[in-house]
Amino acid sequence: LLVRRVGGRLVLLPGVNGFEKHDHVVLNSSYYAFPVLADVAACAPSPLWVELRDDGLELIADGRFGVYGLPPDWLRLERAAGGLSPAPGGPARFSDDAIRVPLHLAWAGLKLPGFDAAFIQYWRAPHPFPPAWTDLQTGAIADYPAPPSILAVARFATIARGLRLPIQLNSVNDVPDYYSAALSMLSRVATGESRLMA
């Protein structure tokens, strides 16, 4: 129901309504939960799952922007030419949506050329604090630090690549809302399943 062929790719729409425009679709790369796709493919074999995974990986690889080459929270895919750009209507940021992209990639043991280096460079840059977001058009960063849930994802994704950021894994009790709790719990589950040091 939510799978379409657009711009030469098999893509996963974020929802039923509001994401298909006359000349483009709006996508969210973090909806490609690669560990889940692998499980679904095992339960209901179909070549479409492999195609969806491969095209999702290409979408992430091609849809990176800004100083650090990171994916935006929301991505515009042109129907005709297949061009990619940050979706209009909101800030072109790598923030609390797109942070799930490195989580899903590392959790599934998937690598994209240059992606890990870009992600690690962002977190190791001399910011005054780990930023909550970066603007992919201006290079600006948030004037407030990332919440513990985003830091938990950053910690897992970098440890999974053999590096360690000086970030402690937070307790779910330390987070203020549902989404932050979900990110923190996913990071812990991914850490456990990957048999990484907590």
CSV table of C-alpha atoms in Angstrom, one decimal:
chain,number,residue,atom,x,y,z
A,1,LEU,CA,0.0,0.0,0.0
A,2,LEU,CA,2.8,2.4,0.8
A,3,VAL,CA,5.3,1.3,-1.8
A,4,ARG,CA,5.6,3.2,-5.1
A,5,ARG,CA,7.9,3.4,-8.1
A,6,VAL,CA,9.1,7.0,-8.3
A,7,GLY,CA,12.1,8.5,-10.2
A,8,GLY,CA,13.4,5.1,-11.1
A,9,ARG,CA,13.3,3.8,-7.5
A,10,LEU,CA,11.1,1.6,-5.4
A,11,VAL,CA,10.3,3.8,-2.4
A,12,LEU,CA,8.5,3.6,0.9
A,13,LEU,CA,6.0,6.4,1.6
A,14,PRO,CA,5.9,7.7,5.2
A,15,GLY,CA,2.1,7.4,5.2
A,16,VAL,CA,-1.1,7.1,3.2
A,17,ASN,CA,-1.9,10.8,2.8
A,18,GLY,CA,0.0,14.0,2.1
A,19,PHE,CA,3.3,12.7,0.7
A,20,GLU,CA,2.5,12.3,-3.0
A,21,LYS,CA,2.6,15.6,-5.0
A,22,HIS,CA,2.0,16.1,-8.7
A,23,ASP,CA,5.8,16.4,-9.5
A,24,HIS,CA,7.4,14.8,-6.5
A,25,VAL,CA,7.0,12.6,-3.4
A,26,VAL,CA,8.1,13.4,0.2
A,27,LEU,CA,10.1,10.7,1.9
A,28,ASN,CA,11.6,10.0,5.3
A,29,SER,CA,14.8,8.0,5.1
A,30,SER,CA,14.6,7.0,8.7
A,31,TYR,CA,11.4,5.0,7.9
A,32,TYR,CA,13.7,2.4,6.2
A,33,ALA,CA,14.1,0.2,9.3
A,34,PHE,CA,16.6,-2.2,7.7
A,35,PRO,CA,16.6,-4.8,10.6
A,36,VAL,CA,12.8,-5.0,10.3
A,37,LEU,CA,12.9,-5.3,6.5
A,38,ALA,CA,15.3,-8.3,6.9
A,39,ASP,CA,12.9,-10.0,9.3
A,40,VAL,CA,9.9,-9.3,7.1
A,41,ALA,CA,11.7,-10.7,4.1
A,42,ALA,CA,12.4,-13.9,6.0
A,43,CYS,CA,8.8,-14.3,7.0
A,44,ALA,CA,7.3,-13.3,3.6
A,45,PRO,CA,9.9,-13.9,0.9
A,46,SER,CA,9.6,-11.7,-2.1
A,47,PRO,CA,12.2,-10.0,-4.4
A,48,LEU,CA,10.4,-6.7,-3.7
A,49,TRP,CA,11.9,-6.6,-0.1
A,50,VAL,CA,15.4,-6.8,-1.5
A,51,GLU,CA,14.7,-4.2,-4.1
A,52,LEU,CA,13.1,-1.9,-1.5
A,53,ARG,CA,16.2,-2.4,0.8
A,54,ASP,CA,18.7,-1.7,-2.1
A,55,ASP,CA,16.8,1.3,-3.4
A,56,GLY,CA,16.5,2.6,0.2
A,57,LEU,CA,20.2,2.3,0.6
A,58,GLU,CA,20.8,4.2,-2.7
A,59,LEU,CA,18.3,6.8,-1.6
A,60,ILE,CA,20.2,7.5,1.6
A,61,ALA,CA,23.6,7.4,-0.2
A,62,ASP,CA,22.4,9.9,-2.8
A,63,GLY,CA,20.2,12.1,-0.5
A,64,ARG,CA,23.0,13.6,1.7
A,65,PHE,CA,23.6,17.3,1.9
A,66,GLY,CA,25.5,20.0,3.8
A,67,VAL,CA,28.9,20.4,5.2
A,68,TYR,CA,28.9,16.9,6.7
A,69,GLY,CA,27.0,15.1,4.0
A,70,LEU,CA,24.1,13.9,6.2
A,71,PRO,CA,20.5,12.9,5.3
A,72,PRO,CA,17.7,15.4,5.9
A,73,ASP,CA,14.7,14.6,8.2
A,74,TRP,CA,12.5,14.9,5.1
A,75,LEU,CA,13.5,14.3,1.5
A,76,ARG,CA,12.0,15.4,-1.8
A,77,LEU,CA,12.2,12.9,-4.7
A,78,GLU,CA,11.3,14.3,-8.2
A,79,ARG,CA,9.0,12.1,-10.2
A,80,ALA,CA,10.5,12.8,-13.6
A,81,ALA,CA,14.2,13.2,-13.2
A,82,GLY,CA,14.6,11.5,-9.8
A,83,GLY,CA,16.4,14.5,-8.3
A,84,LEU,CA,16.8,14.6,-4.5
A,85,SER,CA,16.7,17.6,-2.2
A,86,PRO,CA,15.6,18.5,1.3
A,87,ALA,CA,11.8,18.6,1.3
A,88,PRO,CA,10.2,22.0,1.3
A,89,GLY,CA,7.9,23.3,4.0
A,90,GLY,CA,10.3,22.9,6.9
A,91,PRO,CA,13.9,23.3,8.0
A,92,ALA,CA,16.5,21.3,6.0
A,93,ARG,CA,17.9,19.6,9.0
A,94,PHE,CA,19.6,16.5,10.2
A,95,SER,CA,17.9,16.1,13.6
A,96,ASP,CA,15.6,13.8,15.6
A,97,ASP,CA,14.1,12.1,12.5
A,98,ALA,CA,17.2,11.5,10.5
A,99,ILE,CA,19.1,10.3,13.5
A,100,ARG,CA,17.4,7.0,13.0
A,101,VAL,CA,19.2,6.5,9.7
A,102,PRO,CA,22.6,5.7,11.2
A,103,LEU,CA,20.8,3.7,13.9
A,104,HIS,CA,19.1,1.4,11.4
A,105,LEU,CA,22.2,1.0,9.2
A,106,ALA,CA,24.5,0.1,12.1
A,107,TRP,CA,21.9,-2.2,13.7
A,108,ALA,CA,21.5,-4.1,10.4
A,109,GLY,CA,25.3,-4.2,9.9
A,110,LEU,CA,24.9,-2.2,6.6
A,111,LYS,CA,27.5,0.2,5.4
A,112,LEU,CA,27.3,3.0,2.8
A,113,PRO,CA,30.4,4.5,1.2
A,114,GLY,CA,31.4,7.7,3.1
A,115,PHE,CA,28.3,7.7,5.4
A,116,ASP,CA,30.1,6.5,8.5
A,117,ALA,CA,32.9,9.0,8.1
A,118,ALA,CA,30.4,11.8,7.6
A,119,PHE,CA,28.4,10.9,10.6
A,120,ILE,CA,31.5,10.5,12.8
A,121,GLN,CA,33.0,13.7,11.6
A,122,TYR,CA,29.8,15.5,12.6
A,123,TRP,CA,29.9,14.2,16.1
A,124,ARG,CA,33.6,14.8,16.5
A,125,ALA,CA,33.6,18.4,15.1
A,126,PRO,CA,34.6,21.0,17.7
A,127,HIS,CA,31.1,22.1,18.5
A,128,PRO,CA,30.6,23.8,21.9
A,129,PHE,CA,28.4,20.8,22.8
A,130,PRO,CA,26.9,17.8,20.8
A,131,PRO,CA,24.2,19.7,18.8
A,132,ALA,CA,20.6,18.7,18.6
A,133,TRP,CA,20.6,19.4,14.9
A,134,THR,CA,22.5,20.9,12.0
A,135,ASP,CA,21.1,22.9,9.1
A,136,LEU,CA,22.0,21.1,5.8
A,137,GLN,CA,21.8,24.3,3.8
A,138,THR,CA,23.6,26.9,6.1
A,139,GLY,CA,25.8,24.6,8.2
A,140,ALA,CA,24.4,26.2,11.4
A,141,ILE,CA,23.9,24.0,14.4
A,142,ALA,CA,21.4,24.2,17.2
A,143,ASP,CA,22.1,26.6,20.1
A,144,TYR,CA,21.2,23.9,22.5
A,145,PRO,CA,22.6,20.4,23.0
A,146,ALA,CA,21.2,17.1,21.7
A,147,PRO,CA,18.9,15.3,24.2
A,148,PRO,CA,20.1,12.1,25.8
A,149,SER,CA,18.1,10.0,23.3
A,150,ILE,CA,19.9,11.4,20.2
A,151,LEU,CA,23.2,10.9,22.1
A,152,ALA,CA,22.3,7.3,22.8
A,153,VAL,CA,21.9,6.7,19.0
A,154,ALA,CA,25.2,8.5,18.2
A,155,ARG,CA,26.9,6.4,20.8
A,156,PHE,CA,25.5,3.1,19.5
A,157,ALA,CA,26.1,4.0,15.8
A,158,THR,CA,29.8,5.0,16.4
A,159,ILE,CA,30.6,2.0,18.7
A,160,ALA,CA,29.1,-0.3,16.0
A,161,ARG,CA,31.7,1.1,13.6
A,162,GLY,CA,34.6,0.5,16.0
A,163,LEU,CA,34.8,4.0,17.6
A,164,ARG,CA,33.7,5.3,20.9
A,165,LEU,CA,32.3,8.7,21.6
A,166,PRO,CA,32.6,10.1,25.2
A,167,ILE,CA,28.9,9.7,25.6
A,168,GLN,CA,27.2,7.7,28.4
A,169,LEU,CA,24.2,5.6,27.7
A,170,ASN,CA,21.3,7.3,29.4
A,171,SER,CA,18.4,5.8,31.3
A,172,VAL,CA,15.0,5.9,29.8
A,173,ASN,CA,13.9,7.6,33.0
A,174,ASP,CA,16.1,10.6,32.0
A,175,VAL,CA,14.1,11.4,28.8
A,176,PRO,CA,11.2,13.8,28.7
A,177,ASP,CA,8.8,12.3,26.2
A,178,TYR,CA,7.6,9.3,24.3
A,179,TYR,CA,9.8,9.7,21.2
A,180,SER,CA,12.9,10.3,23.2
A,181,ALA,CA,12.1,7.2,25.3
A,182,ALA,CA,11.6,5.2,22.0
A,183,LEU,CA,15.0,6.3,20.6
A,184,SER,CA,16.7,5.4,23.9
A,185,MET,CA,15.1,2.0,24.0
A,186,LEU,CA,15.9,1.2,20.4
A,187,SER,CA,19.5,2.2,21.0
A,188,ARG,CA,19.6,-0.2,24.0
A,189,VAL,CA,18.0,-3.0,22.1
A,190,ALA,CA,20.3,-2.5,19.1
A,191,THR,CA,23.3,-2.5,21.5
A,192,GLY,CA,22.2,-5.8,23.1
A,193,GLU,CA,21.4,-7.5,19.8
A,194,SER,CA,24.8,-6.4,18.3
A,195,ARG,CA,26.6,-7.7,21.5
A,196,LEU,CA,28.3,-4.4,21.9
A,197,MET,CA,29.8,-3.1,25.2
A,198,ALA,CA,27.1,-1.1,27.0
